[in-house]
Coordinates of C-alpha atoms and ligand atoms in Angstrom, one line a residue:
X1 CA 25.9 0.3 30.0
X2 CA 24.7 2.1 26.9
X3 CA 21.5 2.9 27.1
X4 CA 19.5 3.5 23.5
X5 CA 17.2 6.6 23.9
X6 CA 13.7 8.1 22.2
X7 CA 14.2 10.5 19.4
X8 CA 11.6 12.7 19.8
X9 CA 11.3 16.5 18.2
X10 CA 14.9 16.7 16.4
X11 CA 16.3 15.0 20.0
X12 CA 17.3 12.2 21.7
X13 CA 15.1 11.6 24.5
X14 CA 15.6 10.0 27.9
X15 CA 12.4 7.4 28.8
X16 CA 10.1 7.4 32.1
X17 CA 9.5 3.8 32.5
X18 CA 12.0 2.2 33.9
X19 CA 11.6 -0.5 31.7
X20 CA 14.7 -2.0 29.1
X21 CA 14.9 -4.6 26.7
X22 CA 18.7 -6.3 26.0
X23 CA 20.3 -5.6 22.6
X24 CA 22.5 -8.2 22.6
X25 CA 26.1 -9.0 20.1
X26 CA 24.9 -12.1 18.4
X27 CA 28.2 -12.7 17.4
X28 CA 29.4 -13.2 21.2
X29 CA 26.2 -13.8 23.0
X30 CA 27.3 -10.3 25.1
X31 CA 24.3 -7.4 26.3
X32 CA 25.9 -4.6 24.7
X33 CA 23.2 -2.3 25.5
X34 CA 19.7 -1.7 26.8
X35 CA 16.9 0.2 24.6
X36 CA 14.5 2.5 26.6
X37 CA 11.3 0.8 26.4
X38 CA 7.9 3.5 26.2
X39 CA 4.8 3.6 27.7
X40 CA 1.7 5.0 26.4
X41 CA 2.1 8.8 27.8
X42 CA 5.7 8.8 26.2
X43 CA 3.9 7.2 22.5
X44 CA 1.3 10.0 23.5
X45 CA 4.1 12.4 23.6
X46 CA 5.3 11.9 20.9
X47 CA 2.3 12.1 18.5
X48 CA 1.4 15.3 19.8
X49 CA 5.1 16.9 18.9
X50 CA 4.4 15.1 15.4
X51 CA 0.5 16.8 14.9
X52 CA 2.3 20.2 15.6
X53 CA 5.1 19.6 13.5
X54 CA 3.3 17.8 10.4
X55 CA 1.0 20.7 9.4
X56 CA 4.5 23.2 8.8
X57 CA 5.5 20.1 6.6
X58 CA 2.8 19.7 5.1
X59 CA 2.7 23.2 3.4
X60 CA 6.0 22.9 2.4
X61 CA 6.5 22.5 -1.1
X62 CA 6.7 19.0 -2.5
X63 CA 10.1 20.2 -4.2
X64 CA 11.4 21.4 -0.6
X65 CA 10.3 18.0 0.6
X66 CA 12.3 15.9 -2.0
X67 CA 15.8 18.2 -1.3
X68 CA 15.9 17.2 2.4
X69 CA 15.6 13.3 0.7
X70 CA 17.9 14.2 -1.4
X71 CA 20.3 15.3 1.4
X72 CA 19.6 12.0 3.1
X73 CA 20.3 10.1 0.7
X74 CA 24.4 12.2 0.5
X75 CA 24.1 11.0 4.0
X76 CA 23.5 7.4 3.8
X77 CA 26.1 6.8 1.8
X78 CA 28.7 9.0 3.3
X79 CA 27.1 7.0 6.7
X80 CA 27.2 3.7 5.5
X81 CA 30.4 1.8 7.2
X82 CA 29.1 3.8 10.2
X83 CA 26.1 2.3 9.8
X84 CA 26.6 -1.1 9.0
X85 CA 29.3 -1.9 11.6
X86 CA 26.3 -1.1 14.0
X87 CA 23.4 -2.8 12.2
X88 CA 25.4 -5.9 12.0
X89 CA 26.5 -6.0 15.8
X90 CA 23.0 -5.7 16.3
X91 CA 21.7 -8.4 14.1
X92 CA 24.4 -10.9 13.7
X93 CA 24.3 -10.7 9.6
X94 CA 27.5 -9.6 8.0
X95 CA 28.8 -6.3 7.3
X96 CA 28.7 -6.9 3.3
X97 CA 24.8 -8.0 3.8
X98 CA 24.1 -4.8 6.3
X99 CA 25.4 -2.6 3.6
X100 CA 22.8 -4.4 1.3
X101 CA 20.1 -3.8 3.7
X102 CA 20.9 0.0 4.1
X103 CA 21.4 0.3 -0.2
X104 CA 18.4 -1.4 -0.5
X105 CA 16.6 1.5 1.8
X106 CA 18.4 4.1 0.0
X107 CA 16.6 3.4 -3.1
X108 CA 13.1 3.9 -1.8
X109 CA 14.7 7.3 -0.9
X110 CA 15.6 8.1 -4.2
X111 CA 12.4 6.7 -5.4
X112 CA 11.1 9.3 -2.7
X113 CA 13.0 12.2 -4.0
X114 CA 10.5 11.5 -7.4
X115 CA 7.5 13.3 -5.2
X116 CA 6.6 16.3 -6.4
X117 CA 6.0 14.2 -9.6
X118 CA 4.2 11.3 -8.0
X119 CA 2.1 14.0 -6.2
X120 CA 0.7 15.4 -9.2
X121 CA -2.8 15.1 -9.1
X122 CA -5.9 14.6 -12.3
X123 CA -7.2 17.1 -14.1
X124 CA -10.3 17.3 -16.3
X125 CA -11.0 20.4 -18.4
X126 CA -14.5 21.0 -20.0
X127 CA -16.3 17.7 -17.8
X128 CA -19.4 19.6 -18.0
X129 CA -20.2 23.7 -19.8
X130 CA -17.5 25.5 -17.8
X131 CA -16.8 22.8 -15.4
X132 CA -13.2 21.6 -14.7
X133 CA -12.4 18.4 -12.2
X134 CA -9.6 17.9 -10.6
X135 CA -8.3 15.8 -7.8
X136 CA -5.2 15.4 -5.6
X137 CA -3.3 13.9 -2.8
X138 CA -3.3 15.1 0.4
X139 CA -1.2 13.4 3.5
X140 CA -2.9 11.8 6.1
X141 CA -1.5 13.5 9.6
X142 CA 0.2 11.2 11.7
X143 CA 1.2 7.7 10.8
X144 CA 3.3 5.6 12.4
X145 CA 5.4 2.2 11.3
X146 CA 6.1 -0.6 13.5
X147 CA 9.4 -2.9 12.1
X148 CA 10.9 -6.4 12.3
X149 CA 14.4 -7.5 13.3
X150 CA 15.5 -8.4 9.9
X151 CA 15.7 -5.2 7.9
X152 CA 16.6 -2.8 10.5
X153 CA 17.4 -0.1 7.9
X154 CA 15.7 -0.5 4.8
X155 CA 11.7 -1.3 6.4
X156 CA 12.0 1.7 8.3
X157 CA 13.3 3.2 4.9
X158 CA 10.3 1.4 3.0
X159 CA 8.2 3.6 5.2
X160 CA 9.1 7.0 6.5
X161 CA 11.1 7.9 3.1
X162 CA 7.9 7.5 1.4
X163 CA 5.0 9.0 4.2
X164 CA 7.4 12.2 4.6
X165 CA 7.6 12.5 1.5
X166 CA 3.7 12.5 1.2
X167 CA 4.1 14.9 4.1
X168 CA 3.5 13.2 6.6
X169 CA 4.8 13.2 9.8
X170 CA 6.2 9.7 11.5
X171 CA 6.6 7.3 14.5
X172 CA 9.1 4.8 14.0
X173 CA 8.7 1.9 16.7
X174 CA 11.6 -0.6 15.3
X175 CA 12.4 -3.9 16.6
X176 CA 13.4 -3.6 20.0
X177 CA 16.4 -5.8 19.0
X178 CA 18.2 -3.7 17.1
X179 CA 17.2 -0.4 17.3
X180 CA 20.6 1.6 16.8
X181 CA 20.3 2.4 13.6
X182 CA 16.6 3.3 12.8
X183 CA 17.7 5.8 15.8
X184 CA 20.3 7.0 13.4
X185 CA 18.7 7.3 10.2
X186 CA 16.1 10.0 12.4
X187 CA 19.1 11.9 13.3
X188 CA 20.3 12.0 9.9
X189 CA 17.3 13.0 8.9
X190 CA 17.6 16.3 11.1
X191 CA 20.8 16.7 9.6
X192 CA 19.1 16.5 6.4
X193 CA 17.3 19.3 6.9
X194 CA 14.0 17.9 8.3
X195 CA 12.3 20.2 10.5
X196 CA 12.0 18.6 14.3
X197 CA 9.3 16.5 14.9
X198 CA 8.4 15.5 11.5
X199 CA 9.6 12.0 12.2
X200 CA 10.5 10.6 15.4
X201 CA 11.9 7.2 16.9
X202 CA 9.6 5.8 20.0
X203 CA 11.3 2.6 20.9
X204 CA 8.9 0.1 22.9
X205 CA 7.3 -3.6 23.1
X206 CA 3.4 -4.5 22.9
X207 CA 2.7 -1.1 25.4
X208 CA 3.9 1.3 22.4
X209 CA 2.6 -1.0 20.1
X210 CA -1.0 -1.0 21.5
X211 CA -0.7 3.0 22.1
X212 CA 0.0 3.1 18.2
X213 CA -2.9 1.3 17.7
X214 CA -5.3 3.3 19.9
X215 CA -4.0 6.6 19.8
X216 CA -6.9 8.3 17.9
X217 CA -4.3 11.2 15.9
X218 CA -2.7 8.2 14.4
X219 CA -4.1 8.0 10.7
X220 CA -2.3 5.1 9.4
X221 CA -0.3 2.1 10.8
X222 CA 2.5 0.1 8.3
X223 CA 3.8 -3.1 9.9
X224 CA 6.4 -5.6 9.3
X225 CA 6.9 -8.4 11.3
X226 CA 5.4 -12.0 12.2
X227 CA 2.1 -13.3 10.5
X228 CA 0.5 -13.4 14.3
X229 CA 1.3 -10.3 15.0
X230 CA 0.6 -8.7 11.7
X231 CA -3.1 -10.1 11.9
X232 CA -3.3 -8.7 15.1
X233 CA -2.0 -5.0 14.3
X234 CA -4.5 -5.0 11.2
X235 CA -7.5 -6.3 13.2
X236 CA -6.9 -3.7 16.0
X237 CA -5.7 -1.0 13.6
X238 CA -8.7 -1.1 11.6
X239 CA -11.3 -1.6 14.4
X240 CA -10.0 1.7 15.4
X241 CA -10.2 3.5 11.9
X242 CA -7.2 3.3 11.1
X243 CA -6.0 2.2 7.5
X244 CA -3.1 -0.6 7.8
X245 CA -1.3 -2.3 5.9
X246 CA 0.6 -5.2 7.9
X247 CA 3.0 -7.3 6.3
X248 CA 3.5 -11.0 7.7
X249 CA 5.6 -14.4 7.5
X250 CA 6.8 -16.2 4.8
X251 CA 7.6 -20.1 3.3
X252 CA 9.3 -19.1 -0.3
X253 CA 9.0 -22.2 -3.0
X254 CA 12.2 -22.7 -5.5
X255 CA 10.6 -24.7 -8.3
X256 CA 13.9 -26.4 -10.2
X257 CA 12.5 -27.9 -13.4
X258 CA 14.6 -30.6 -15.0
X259 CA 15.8 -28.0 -17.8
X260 CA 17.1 -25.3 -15.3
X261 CA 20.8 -24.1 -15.1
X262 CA 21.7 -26.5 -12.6
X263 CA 25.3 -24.6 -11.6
X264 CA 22.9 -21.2 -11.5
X265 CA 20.8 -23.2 -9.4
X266 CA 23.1 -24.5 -7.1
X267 CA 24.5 -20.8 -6.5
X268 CA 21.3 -19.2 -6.1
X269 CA 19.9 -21.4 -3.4
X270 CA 23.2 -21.5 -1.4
X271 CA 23.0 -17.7 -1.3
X272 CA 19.1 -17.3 -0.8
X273 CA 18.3 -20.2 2.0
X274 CA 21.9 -19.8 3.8
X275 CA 22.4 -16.0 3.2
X276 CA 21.5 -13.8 6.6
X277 CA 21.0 -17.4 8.3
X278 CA 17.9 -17.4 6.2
X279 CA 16.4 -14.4 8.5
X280 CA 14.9 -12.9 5.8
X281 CA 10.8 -12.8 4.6
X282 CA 12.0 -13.2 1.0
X283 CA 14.8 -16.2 2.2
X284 CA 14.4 -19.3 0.2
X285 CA 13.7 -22.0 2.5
X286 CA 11.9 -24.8 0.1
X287 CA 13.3 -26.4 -3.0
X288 CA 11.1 -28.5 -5.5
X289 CA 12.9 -30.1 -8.0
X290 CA 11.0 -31.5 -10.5
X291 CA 11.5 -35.1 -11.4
X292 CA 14.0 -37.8 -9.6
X293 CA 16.9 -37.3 -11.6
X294 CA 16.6 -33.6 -10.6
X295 CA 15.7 -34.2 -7.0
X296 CA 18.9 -36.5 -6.8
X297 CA 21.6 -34.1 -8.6
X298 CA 20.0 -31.3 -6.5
X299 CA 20.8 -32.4 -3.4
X300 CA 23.9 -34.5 -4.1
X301 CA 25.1 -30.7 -5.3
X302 CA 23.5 -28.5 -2.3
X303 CA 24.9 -31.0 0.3
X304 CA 28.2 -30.6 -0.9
X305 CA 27.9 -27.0 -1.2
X306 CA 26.4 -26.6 1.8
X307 CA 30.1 -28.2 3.3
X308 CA 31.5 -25.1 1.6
X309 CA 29.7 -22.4 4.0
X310 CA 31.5 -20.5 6.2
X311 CA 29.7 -19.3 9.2
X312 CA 31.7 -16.3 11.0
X313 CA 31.2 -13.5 13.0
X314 CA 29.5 -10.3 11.4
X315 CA 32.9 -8.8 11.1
X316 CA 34.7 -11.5 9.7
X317 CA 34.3 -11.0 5.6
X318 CA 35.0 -14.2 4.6
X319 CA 32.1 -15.6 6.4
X320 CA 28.9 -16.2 3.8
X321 CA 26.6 -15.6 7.3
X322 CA 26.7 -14.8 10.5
X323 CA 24.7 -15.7 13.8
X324 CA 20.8 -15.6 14.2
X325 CA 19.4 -12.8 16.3
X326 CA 19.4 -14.5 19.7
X327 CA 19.5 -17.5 21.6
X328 CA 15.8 -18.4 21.6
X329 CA 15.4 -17.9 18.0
X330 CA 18.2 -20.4 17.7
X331 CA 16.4 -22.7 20.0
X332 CA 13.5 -22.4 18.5
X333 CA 15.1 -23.4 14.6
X334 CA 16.6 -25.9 16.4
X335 CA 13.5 -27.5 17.4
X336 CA 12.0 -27.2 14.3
X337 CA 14.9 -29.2 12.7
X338 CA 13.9 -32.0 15.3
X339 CA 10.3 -31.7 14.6
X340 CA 11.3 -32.6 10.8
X341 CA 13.4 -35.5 12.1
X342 CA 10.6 -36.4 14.2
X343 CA 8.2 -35.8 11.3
X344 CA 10.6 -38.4 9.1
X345 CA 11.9 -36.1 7.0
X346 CA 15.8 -37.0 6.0
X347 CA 18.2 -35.3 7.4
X348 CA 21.4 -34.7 4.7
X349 CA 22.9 -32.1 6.7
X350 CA 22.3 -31.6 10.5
X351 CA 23.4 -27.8 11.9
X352 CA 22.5 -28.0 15.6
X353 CA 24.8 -27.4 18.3
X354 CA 27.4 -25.4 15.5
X355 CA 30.1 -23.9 17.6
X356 CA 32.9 -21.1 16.6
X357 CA 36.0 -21.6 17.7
X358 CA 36.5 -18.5 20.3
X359 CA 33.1 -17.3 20.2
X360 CA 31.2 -20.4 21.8
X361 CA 28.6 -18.2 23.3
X362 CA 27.3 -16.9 19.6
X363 CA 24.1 -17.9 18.6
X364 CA 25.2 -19.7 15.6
X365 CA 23.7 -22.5 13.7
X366 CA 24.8 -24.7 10.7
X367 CA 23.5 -24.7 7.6
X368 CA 20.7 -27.7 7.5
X369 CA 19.7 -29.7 4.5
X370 CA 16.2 -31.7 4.9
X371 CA 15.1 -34.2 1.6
X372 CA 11.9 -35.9 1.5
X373 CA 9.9 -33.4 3.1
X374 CA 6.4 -34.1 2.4
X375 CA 3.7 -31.0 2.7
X376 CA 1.6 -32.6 5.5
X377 CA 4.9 -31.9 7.9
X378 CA 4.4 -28.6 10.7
X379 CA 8.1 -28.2 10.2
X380 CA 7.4 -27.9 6.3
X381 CA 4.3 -25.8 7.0
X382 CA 5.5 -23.2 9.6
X383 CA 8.3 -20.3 8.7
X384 CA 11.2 -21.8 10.6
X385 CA 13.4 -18.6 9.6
X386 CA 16.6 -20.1 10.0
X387 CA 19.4 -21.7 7.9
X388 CA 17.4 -24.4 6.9
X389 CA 16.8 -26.0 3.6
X390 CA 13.7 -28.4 3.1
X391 CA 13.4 -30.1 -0.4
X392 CA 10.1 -31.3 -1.5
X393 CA 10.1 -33.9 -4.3
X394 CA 7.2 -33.4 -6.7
X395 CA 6.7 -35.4 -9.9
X396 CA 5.7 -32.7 -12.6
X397 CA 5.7 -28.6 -13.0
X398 CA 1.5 -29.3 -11.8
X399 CA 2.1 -30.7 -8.3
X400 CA 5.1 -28.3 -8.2
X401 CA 3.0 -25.3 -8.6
X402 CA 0.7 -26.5 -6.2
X403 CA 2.9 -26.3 -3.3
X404 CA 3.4 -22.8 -3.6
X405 CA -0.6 -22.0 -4.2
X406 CA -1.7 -23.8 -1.3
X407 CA 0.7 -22.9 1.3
X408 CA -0.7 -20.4 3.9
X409 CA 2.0 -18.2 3.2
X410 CA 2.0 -16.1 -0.3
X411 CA 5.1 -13.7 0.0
X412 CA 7.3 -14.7 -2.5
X413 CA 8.2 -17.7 -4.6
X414 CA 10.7 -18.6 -8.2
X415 CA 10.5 -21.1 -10.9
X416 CA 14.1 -22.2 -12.3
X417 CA 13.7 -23.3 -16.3
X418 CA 14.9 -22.3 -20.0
X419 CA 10.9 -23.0 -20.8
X420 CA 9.7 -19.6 -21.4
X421 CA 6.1 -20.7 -21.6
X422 CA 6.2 -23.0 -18.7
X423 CA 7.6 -19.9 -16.7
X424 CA 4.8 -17.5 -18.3
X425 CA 1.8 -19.8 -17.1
X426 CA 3.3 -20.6 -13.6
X427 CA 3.9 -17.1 -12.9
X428 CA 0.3 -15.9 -14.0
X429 CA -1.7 -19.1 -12.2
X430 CA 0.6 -19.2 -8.7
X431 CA -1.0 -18.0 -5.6
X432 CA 2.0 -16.1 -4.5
X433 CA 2.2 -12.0 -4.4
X434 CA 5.9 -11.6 -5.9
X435 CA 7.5 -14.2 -8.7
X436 CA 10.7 -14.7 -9.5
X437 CA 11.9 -16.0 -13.3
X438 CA 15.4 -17.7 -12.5
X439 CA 15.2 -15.3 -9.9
X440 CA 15.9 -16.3 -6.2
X441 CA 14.9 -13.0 -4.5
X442 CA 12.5 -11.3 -6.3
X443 CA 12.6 -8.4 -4.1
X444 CA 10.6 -5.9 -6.8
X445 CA 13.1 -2.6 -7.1
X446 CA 11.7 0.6 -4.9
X447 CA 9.9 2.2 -7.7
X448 CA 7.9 -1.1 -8.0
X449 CA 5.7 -2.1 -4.9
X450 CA 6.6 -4.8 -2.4
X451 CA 3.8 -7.3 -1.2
X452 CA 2.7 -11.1 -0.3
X453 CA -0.9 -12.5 -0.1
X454 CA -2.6 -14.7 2.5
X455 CA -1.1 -14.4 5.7
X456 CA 2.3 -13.1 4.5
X457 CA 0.1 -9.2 3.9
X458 CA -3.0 -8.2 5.9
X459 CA -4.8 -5.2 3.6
X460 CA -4.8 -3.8 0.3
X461 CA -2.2 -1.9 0.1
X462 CA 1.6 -2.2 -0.9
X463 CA 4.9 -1.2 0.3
X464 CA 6.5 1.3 -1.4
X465 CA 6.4 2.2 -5.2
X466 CA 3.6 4.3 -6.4
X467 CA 1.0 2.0 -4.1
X468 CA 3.2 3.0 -1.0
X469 CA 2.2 6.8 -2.4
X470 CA -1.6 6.0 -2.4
X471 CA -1.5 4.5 1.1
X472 CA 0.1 7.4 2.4
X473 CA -2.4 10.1 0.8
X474 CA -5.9 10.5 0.5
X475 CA -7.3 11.7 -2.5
X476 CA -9.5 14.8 -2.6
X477 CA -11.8 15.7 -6.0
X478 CA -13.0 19.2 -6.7
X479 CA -15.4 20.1 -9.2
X480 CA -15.3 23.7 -9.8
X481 CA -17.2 26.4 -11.9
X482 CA -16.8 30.3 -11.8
X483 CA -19.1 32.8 -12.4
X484 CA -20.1 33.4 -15.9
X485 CA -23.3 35.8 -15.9
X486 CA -25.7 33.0 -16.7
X487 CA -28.0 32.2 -14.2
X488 CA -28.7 27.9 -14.5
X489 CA -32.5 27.2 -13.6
X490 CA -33.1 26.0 -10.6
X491 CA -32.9 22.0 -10.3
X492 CA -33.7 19.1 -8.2
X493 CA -32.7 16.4 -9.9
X494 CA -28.8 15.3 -9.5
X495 CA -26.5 16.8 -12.1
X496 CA -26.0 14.8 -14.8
X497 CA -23.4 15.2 -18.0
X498 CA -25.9 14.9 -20.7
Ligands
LIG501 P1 7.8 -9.8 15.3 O1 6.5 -10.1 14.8 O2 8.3 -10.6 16.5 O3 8.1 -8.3 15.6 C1 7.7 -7.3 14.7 C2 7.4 -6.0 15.5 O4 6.2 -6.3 16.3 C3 8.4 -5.5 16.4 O5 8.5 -4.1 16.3 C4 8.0 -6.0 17.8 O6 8.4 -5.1 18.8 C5 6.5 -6.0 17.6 N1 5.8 -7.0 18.5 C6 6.4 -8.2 18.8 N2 5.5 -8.9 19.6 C7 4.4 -8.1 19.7 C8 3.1 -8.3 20.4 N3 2.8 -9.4 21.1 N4 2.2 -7.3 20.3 C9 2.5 -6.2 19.6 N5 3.7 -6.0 19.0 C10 4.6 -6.9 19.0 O7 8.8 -10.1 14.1 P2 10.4 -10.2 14.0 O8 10.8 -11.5 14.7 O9 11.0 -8.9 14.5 O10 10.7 -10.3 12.5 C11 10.7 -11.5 11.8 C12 9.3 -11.8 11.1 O11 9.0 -10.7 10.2 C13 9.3 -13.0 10.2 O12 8.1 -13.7 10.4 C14 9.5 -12.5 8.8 O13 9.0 -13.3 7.8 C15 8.7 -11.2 8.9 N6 9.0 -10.3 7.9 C16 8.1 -10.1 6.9 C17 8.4 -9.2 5.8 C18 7.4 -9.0 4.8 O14 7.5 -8.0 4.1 N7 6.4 -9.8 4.6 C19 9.6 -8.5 5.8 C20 10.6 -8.8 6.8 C21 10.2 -9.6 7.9

């Protein structure tokens, strides 16, 4: 069986442990391979090839730096059916979606290829008599990024494009689930021109994990995953010095007010709770129409919609999405959907125990539609992160909003109305990190940043955009005078600018 190695120093690398985690074909419910799975000499390994390597990098020019992402980015998209025929045998999401998830990473490249002018530091002339200030950005060493599932290509993208860049050098740990391609954009990297061991692929569970955390030459830790996890990464990451930023679950809010686009409606929320069997952090998972005649025509229309979706196999181009990642995330939607039954929630549309004709052993699951869902429900509280629509009925745009405010999860969230004003108050009051206007995803574009509050982002700083730039750099301030002949008289008291 195909075995999926370390890619350490501008190679693939065998592992030591002895120890392999399944990738599996969600589509068929087959192993197709086995990824190596590190322990904490191989992580050690590897940061030590990345110390030597960084400081070469980092004294190359930031115009050098930018041509091998320019190269990349040639590759990508000469790569890309290469690349998502294996992302989506990996994940399960179809090969249209994949694409999306590798284009959406190729931006933040090309955003990357912008360094040497996001690099460009302050400058002061004259700040005191013959005293110029100026400060700059400087990389911080070694940093390492540890990725979900869902985005197997474009967090990895979100991350390395921008810290080599900076001039850093990396360690990818991706999701030991699909880990094919992040193993593939390193070696196109190489190909790119990247010098060896400027960013390499250590492939592991909670031992590489904890190394990453420990290792004292690692300077900065980026995470993507589950809130649990994410709160534990930044709570261990930081005790150890390290700066981290550690993005975390999600429960997006649709508000539908009774003056939105209904058909718009209906479309957007077919494609944003089904699409990628709702595996995704910005997914659309709750609707709350506003009003009864709104509540009724939206889910008269979903449920009928919702008969429209095909469910298929990643290759199959027809389909609108594919199987989850495995069988115990589909067990585990599953029982959520019983917990809302459970909770009294009404059940419109019930997918459990979805079958496809010739590929019974897929992990797929039907698109479920949930009405009366009320916000004191776990099912309605907890990311379910599956194909699962809940509708929450709320009476006006106030109680609407509120949902979305008090939920523990702040990632992302959209308001559906022709009110501009309505739209421009809910968007500057909700207690959600990204907002979309009749927007489903509001996924910000690369050269914006990417982030949730409350437990969907532990720490300050962004993915991404100029604040994925500051988190990658430290800033350094010099104050300088030369030698003029006059001799200042000697003082004790701290310089002022009088
Ligand atoms: P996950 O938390 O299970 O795994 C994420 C990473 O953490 C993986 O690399 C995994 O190997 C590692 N990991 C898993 N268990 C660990 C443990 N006990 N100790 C240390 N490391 C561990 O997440 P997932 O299932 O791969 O991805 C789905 C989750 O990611 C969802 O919650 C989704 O909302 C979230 N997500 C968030 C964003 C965002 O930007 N906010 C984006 C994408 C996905």
């Amino acid at each position: 069986m195909r075995t999926v190695p370390h890619y350490i120093s501008g190679k693939t690398v065998e592992g030591q442990s002895g120890r392999f985690g399944d990738i599996y074909n969600p589509s068929t419910g087959e192993v197709q391979a086995q990824v190596q799975l590190a322990t904490q000499d191989e992580l050690s390994e590897a940061v030590a090839v990345a110390v030597a390597a960084q400081q070469g990098w980092s004294a190359t020019n930031p115009q050098r730096r930018a041509r091998v992402m320019f190269k990349f980015k040639e590759l990508l998209e000469a790569n890309m059916d290469e690349l998502a025929a294996i992302l989506s045998s990996e994940h399960g999401k179809v090969i249209a979606d994949s694409k999306g998830d590798i284009q959406r990473g190729l931006e933040v490249i090309e955003f990357a290829c912008g360094i040497p002018h996001l690099l460009k530091g302050e400058y002061t002339e004259g700040a005191g008599p013959g005293i110029d200030v100026f400060s700059v950005r400087q990389p911080l060493g070694v940093v390492a990024g540890i990725t979900p599932f869902n985005f197997p290509a474009m967090i990895p993208m979100w991350m390395f494009g921008v810290a080599i860049a900076c001039g850093n050098a990396f360690i990818l740990k991706p999701s030991e689930k699909d880990p094919t391609v992040p193993l593939r954009l390193a070696e196109l990297m190489t190909e790119a021109g990247l010098p060896n061991g400027v960013l390499n692929v250590v492939h592991g569970d909670k031992t590489a994990v904890d190394a990453i955390l420990t290792h004292p030459d690692i300077k900065a830790v980026s995470f993507v995953g589950s809130s649990d996890i994410a709160h534990y990464v930044y709570s261990n990451g930081t005790a150890n010095g390290k700066r981290v930023q550690a993005m975390g679950g999600a429960k997006n809010h649709g508000i539908i007010m009774p003056d939105a686009d209904m058909d718009q409606v209906i479309a957007d929320f077919s494609g944003a709770a089904y699409g990628s069997a709702g595996e995704r952090c910005m997914a659309l998972p709750v609707a709350v129409p506003v009003g009864k005649d709104t509540a009724d025509e939206f889910v008269s229309r979903m449920k009928e919609e919702v008969g429209k979706l095909k469910i298929g196999i990643s290759t199959d181009a027809e389909a609108h999405y594919g199987p989850v990642v495995s069988s115990a995330h589909r067990e585990k939607i599953e029982n959520y959907i019983k917990m809302g039954v459970d909770e009294g929630a009404d059940l419109v549309v019930d997918g459990r125990g979805h079958s496809l004709q010739g590929h019974e052993n897929g992990f797929f699951i039907g698109p479920t539609l949930f009405d009366n869902v009320t916000p004191d429900m776990q099912s309605y509280q907890e990311e379910i992160f599956g194909p699962v629509l809940q509708v929450v009925r709320a009476e006006n745009l106030e109680e609407a909003a509120s949902l979305p405010s008090r939920h523990q999860y702040g990632n992302g969230v959209a308001i559906f109305t022709r009110n501009g004003l309505a739209a421009r108050e809910f968007a500057s009051k909700v207690n959600v990190g990204m907002v979309g206007i009749n927007v489903p995803i509001p996924v910000p574009v690369a050269y914006h940043t990417f982030g949730g509050w409350k437990r969907s982002a532990f720490g300050d700083v962004n993915q991404h955009g100029p604040e994925g730039v500051r988190f990658y750099t430290k800033v350094k301030t010099m104050t300088q005078r030369w030698p003029s002949g006059d001799v200042d008289d000697q003082s004790f008291i701290i310089p002022t600018m009088q």
